Amino acid sequence: WALGPGLGKSRADEILELIEKAKQPMVVDADGLNILSGKVSTLQRCRGERLLTPHPGEMKRLFDNKKETRAKTATKFCRRFPVTLLLKGSRTIVCERDKPLSYNSTGNPGMATGGMGDILTGVCAGLVGQGLSLYDAARLGAWACGRAAEISIFRGQASEESLLPRDVLNYLGEGFNELHNSPV
């Protein structure tokens, strides 16, 4: 499941119940995170695995860990709640309890634009649907979207200032192909 992009908040109680009771893995972003921010304790009772994909502002609403580094905030959040966390930003962080903290090496500042997180949410949900763990889907999804953004700029199709979600979509396949064809 992917929950959040374009959702709105008018049915918040139903959304919280879905987040809590659905047994399937779920990627939660955007309005799903905004709804959760008022009742973050819901995450303690989830029946299925959850991947949260907040940007720094959403993370602050979920877990205001004043004056801590992003890495410490992510680690403390994952100790408190049994979730996988993909904390978007410069060097996106992926965190899950009892797993190594992972930093994404791809992407650029142009990705900080509306709709980019929706692409990431969809990619992660698709990877989970193919059988990847939430942790691996988050790491691979962040890498592939970041790489697609880089390729778009390298090819002259966009600049950091003009990058749009469709630019990432246009080069997503090429990003995955680079990964599949790279020597190990």
Tab-separated table of C-alpha atoms in Angstrom:
chain	number	residue	atom	x	y	z
A	1	TRP	CA	0.000	0.000	0.000
A	2	ALA	CA	0.956	3.618	-0.563
A	3	LEU	CA	-0.951	6.092	1.568
A	4	GLY	CA	-0.807	9.860	1.732
A	5	PRO	CA	-0.154	11.723	-1.522
A	6	GLY	CA	-3.256	13.701	-2.469
A	7	LEU	CA	-5.224	12.181	0.397
A	8	GLY	CA	-6.414	15.231	2.315
A	9	LYS	CA	-7.304	15.160	6.002
A	10	SER	CA	-11.103	15.032	5.959
A	11	ARG	CA	-11.237	11.334	6.874
A	12	ALA	CA	-8.428	11.332	9.425
A	13	ASP	CA	-10.023	8.808	11.804
A	14	GLU	CA	-10.516	6.277	9.010
A	15	ILE	CA	-6.962	6.820	7.789
A	16	LEU	CA	-5.528	6.282	11.281
A	17	GLU	CA	-7.545	3.083	11.594
A	18	LEU	CA	-6.232	1.880	8.235
A	19	ILE	CA	-2.633	2.676	9.224
A	20	GLU	CA	-3.113	0.772	12.472
A	21	LYS	CA	-5.125	-2.240	11.313
A	22	ALA	CA	-3.997	-3.077	7.777
A	23	LYS	CA	-1.801	-6.176	7.859
A	24	GLN	CA	-0.086	-5.423	4.563
A	25	PRO	CA	3.134	-3.393	4.376
A	26	MET	CA	2.383	0.291	3.863
A	27	VAL	CA	4.368	3.308	2.671
A	28	VAL	CA	3.067	6.462	4.392
A	29	ASP	CA	3.817	9.963	3.082
A	30	ALA	CA	2.335	13.466	2.783
A	31	ASP	CA	-1.139	13.766	4.337
A	32	GLY	CA	-0.790	10.287	5.825
A	33	LEU	CA	2.122	11.668	7.849
A	34	ASN	CA	0.245	14.865	8.668
A	35	ILE	CA	-2.640	12.813	10.047
A	36	LEU	CA	-0.232	10.614	12.010
A	37	SER	CA	1.517	13.624	13.533
A	38	GLY	CA	-1.459	14.204	15.834
A	39	LYS	CA	-1.552	10.570	16.964
A	40	VAL	CA	1.938	9.200	16.421
A	41	SER	CA	1.337	6.580	19.144
A	42	THR	CA	-0.755	4.768	16.501
A	43	LEU	CA	2.566	3.449	15.191
A	44	GLN	CA	2.975	1.339	18.355
A	45	ARG	CA	-0.129	-0.675	17.446
A	46	CYS	CA	0.280	-1.290	13.701
A	47	ARG	CA	-0.503	-4.825	12.587
A	48	GLY	CA	1.671	-4.542	9.488
A	49	GLU	CA	5.051	-3.092	8.626
A	50	ARG	CA	5.194	0.646	7.947
A	51	LEU	CA	7.644	2.782	5.960
A	52	LEU	CA	7.378	6.502	6.716
A	53	THR	CA	8.893	8.944	4.206
A	54	PRO	CA	8.877	12.421	5.821
A	55	HIS	CA	10.719	15.523	4.697
A	56	PRO	CA	12.314	17.511	7.570
A	57	GLY	CA	9.164	19.573	8.248
A	58	GLU	CA	6.965	16.475	8.457
A	59	MET	CA	9.541	14.783	10.678
A	60	LYS	CA	9.499	17.720	13.070
A	61	ARG	CA	5.716	17.380	13.390
A	62	LEU	CA	6.022	13.637	14.013
A	63	PHE	CA	8.937	13.765	16.449
A	64	ASP	CA	10.342	17.123	17.472
A	65	ASN	CA	13.774	16.110	18.676
A	66	LYS	CA	15.167	19.579	19.253
A	67	LYS	CA	18.768	20.290	18.338
A	68	GLU	CA	19.599	16.686	17.455
A	69	THR	CA	21.236	15.671	14.209
A	70	ARG	CA	19.040	14.069	11.578
A	71	ALA	CA	20.811	10.766	12.201
A	72	LYS	CA	20.129	10.887	15.949
A	73	THR	CA	16.532	11.910	15.368
A	74	ALA	CA	16.005	9.004	12.957
A	75	THR	CA	17.675	6.531	15.311
A	76	LYS	CA	15.660	7.660	18.339
A	77	PHE	CA	12.425	7.580	16.354
A	78	CYS	CA	13.068	4.019	15.177
A	79	ARG	CA	13.933	2.920	18.710
A	80	ARG	CA	10.608	4.271	19.923
A	81	PHE	CA	8.428	3.097	17.028
A	82	PRO	CA	8.629	-0.221	15.119
A	83	VAL	CA	8.845	1.351	11.655
A	84	THR	CA	11.242	1.909	8.788
A	85	LEU	CA	12.039	5.589	8.315
A	86	LEU	CA	13.191	7.280	5.124
A	87	LEU	CA	14.074	10.818	6.222
A	88	LYS	CA	14.289	12.881	3.046
A	89	GLY	CA	16.821	15.656	2.646
A	90	SER	CA	20.415	16.182	1.694
A	91	ARG	CA	21.873	12.691	2.048
A	92	THR	CA	18.528	11.001	2.711
A	93	ILE	CA	18.673	8.684	5.721
A	94	VAL	CA	17.065	5.250	5.932
A	95	CYS	CA	16.697	3.828	9.423
A	96	GLU	CA	15.194	0.701	10.926
A	97	ARG	CA	15.685	-0.750	14.364
A	98	ASP	CA	18.551	-3.285	14.486
A	99	LYS	CA	19.789	-2.361	10.989
A	100	PRO	CA	22.668	-0.065	10.022
A	101	LEU	CA	21.804	3.560	9.372
A	102	SER	CA	21.942	4.095	5.608
A	103	TYR	CA	22.743	7.328	3.781
A	104	ASN	CA	21.718	7.830	0.163
A	105	SER	CA	24.486	9.065	-2.126
A	106	THR	CA	22.359	10.224	-5.077
A	107	GLY	CA	20.140	13.203	-5.787
A	108	ASN	CA	20.432	16.967	-5.786
A	109	PRO	CA	18.739	20.048	-4.291
A	110	GLY	CA	16.344	20.209	-7.243
A	111	MET	CA	14.479	17.285	-5.722
A	112	ALA	CA	13.091	19.557	-2.981
A	113	THR	CA	10.016	20.364	-5.033
A	114	GLY	CA	6.347	19.448	-4.859
A	115	GLY	CA	5.440	16.009	-6.156
A	116	MET	CA	8.926	14.529	-5.867
A	117	GLY	CA	7.967	12.676	-2.678
A	118	ASP	CA	4.936	11.224	-4.446
A	119	ILE	CA	7.276	9.638	-6.994
A	120	LEU	CA	9.452	8.216	-4.214
A	121	THR	CA	6.406	6.852	-2.389
A	122	GLY	CA	5.190	5.095	-5.519
A	123	VAL	CA	8.609	3.653	-6.315
A	124	CYS	CA	9.028	2.333	-2.764
A	125	ALA	CA	5.525	0.832	-2.762
A	126	GLY	CA	6.225	-0.840	-6.109
A	127	LEU	CA	9.462	-2.332	-4.789
A	128	VAL	CA	7.697	-3.636	-1.680
A	129	GLY	CA	5.091	-5.167	-3.986
A	130	GLN	CA	7.926	-7.005	-5.753
A	131	GLY	CA	8.981	-8.584	-2.459
A	132	LEU	CA	11.687	-6.262	-1.114
A	133	SER	CA	11.752	-5.518	2.585
A	134	LEU	CA	10.715	-2.001	3.570
A	135	TYR	CA	14.326	-1.219	4.488
A	136	ASP	CA	15.677	-2.372	1.119
A	137	ALA	CA	12.812	-0.745	-0.803
A	138	ALA	CA	13.523	2.569	0.939
A	139	ARG	CA	17.236	2.404	0.185
A	140	LEU	CA	16.769	1.348	-3.431
A	141	GLY	CA	13.880	3.756	-4.044
A	142	ALA	CA	15.844	6.730	-2.702
A	143	TRP	CA	18.897	5.749	-4.740
A	144	ALA	CA	16.968	5.220	-7.988
A	145	CYS	CA	14.966	8.456	-7.727
A	146	GLY	CA	18.104	10.411	-6.853
A	147	ARG	CA	20.034	8.857	-9.714
A	148	ALA	CA	17.211	9.603	-12.163
A	149	ALA	CA	17.318	13.258	-11.056
A	150	GLU	CA	21.082	13.326	-11.633
A	151	ILE	CA	20.766	11.782	-15.099
A	152	SER	CA	18.109	14.310	-16.085
A	153	ILE	CA	20.444	17.165	-15.206
A	154	PHE	CA	23.537	15.543	-16.767
A	155	ARG	CA	21.624	15.089	-20.031
A	156	GLY	CA	20.648	18.760	-20.063
A	157	GLN	CA	16.948	18.001	-19.769
A	158	ALA	CA	16.635	19.961	-16.521
A	159	SER	CA	18.616	22.016	-14.057
A	160	GLU	CA	18.464	21.924	-10.276
A	161	GLU	CA	16.225	24.987	-10.476
A	162	SER	CA	13.849	23.527	-13.068
A	163	LEU	CA	13.747	19.839	-12.082
A	164	LEU	CA	10.207	18.429	-12.014
A	165	PRO	CA	8.830	15.045	-10.937
A	166	ARG	CA	8.287	14.094	-14.593
A	167	ASP	CA	12.032	14.548	-15.193
A	168	VAL	CA	12.714	11.918	-12.552
A	169	LEU	CA	10.098	9.606	-14.064
A	170	ASN	CA	11.655	10.007	-17.513
A	171	TYR	CA	15.019	8.676	-16.295
A	172	LEU	CA	13.941	6.227	-13.603
A	173	GLY	CA	14.383	3.229	-15.891
A	174	GLU	CA	17.867	4.361	-16.836
A	175	GLY	CA	18.764	4.734	-13.168
A	176	PHE	CA	17.618	1.186	-12.433
A	177	ASN	CA	19.485	-0.088	-15.510
A	178	GLU	CA	22.710	1.503	-14.273
A	179	LEU	CA	22.310	-0.346	-11.017
A	180	HIS	CA	21.510	-3.672	-12.688
A	181	ASN	CA	24.430	-3.369	-15.118
A	182	SER	CA	27.069	-2.121	-12.689
A	183	PRO	CA	29.908	-4.475	-11.746
A	184	VAL	CA	29.624	-5.745	-8.201
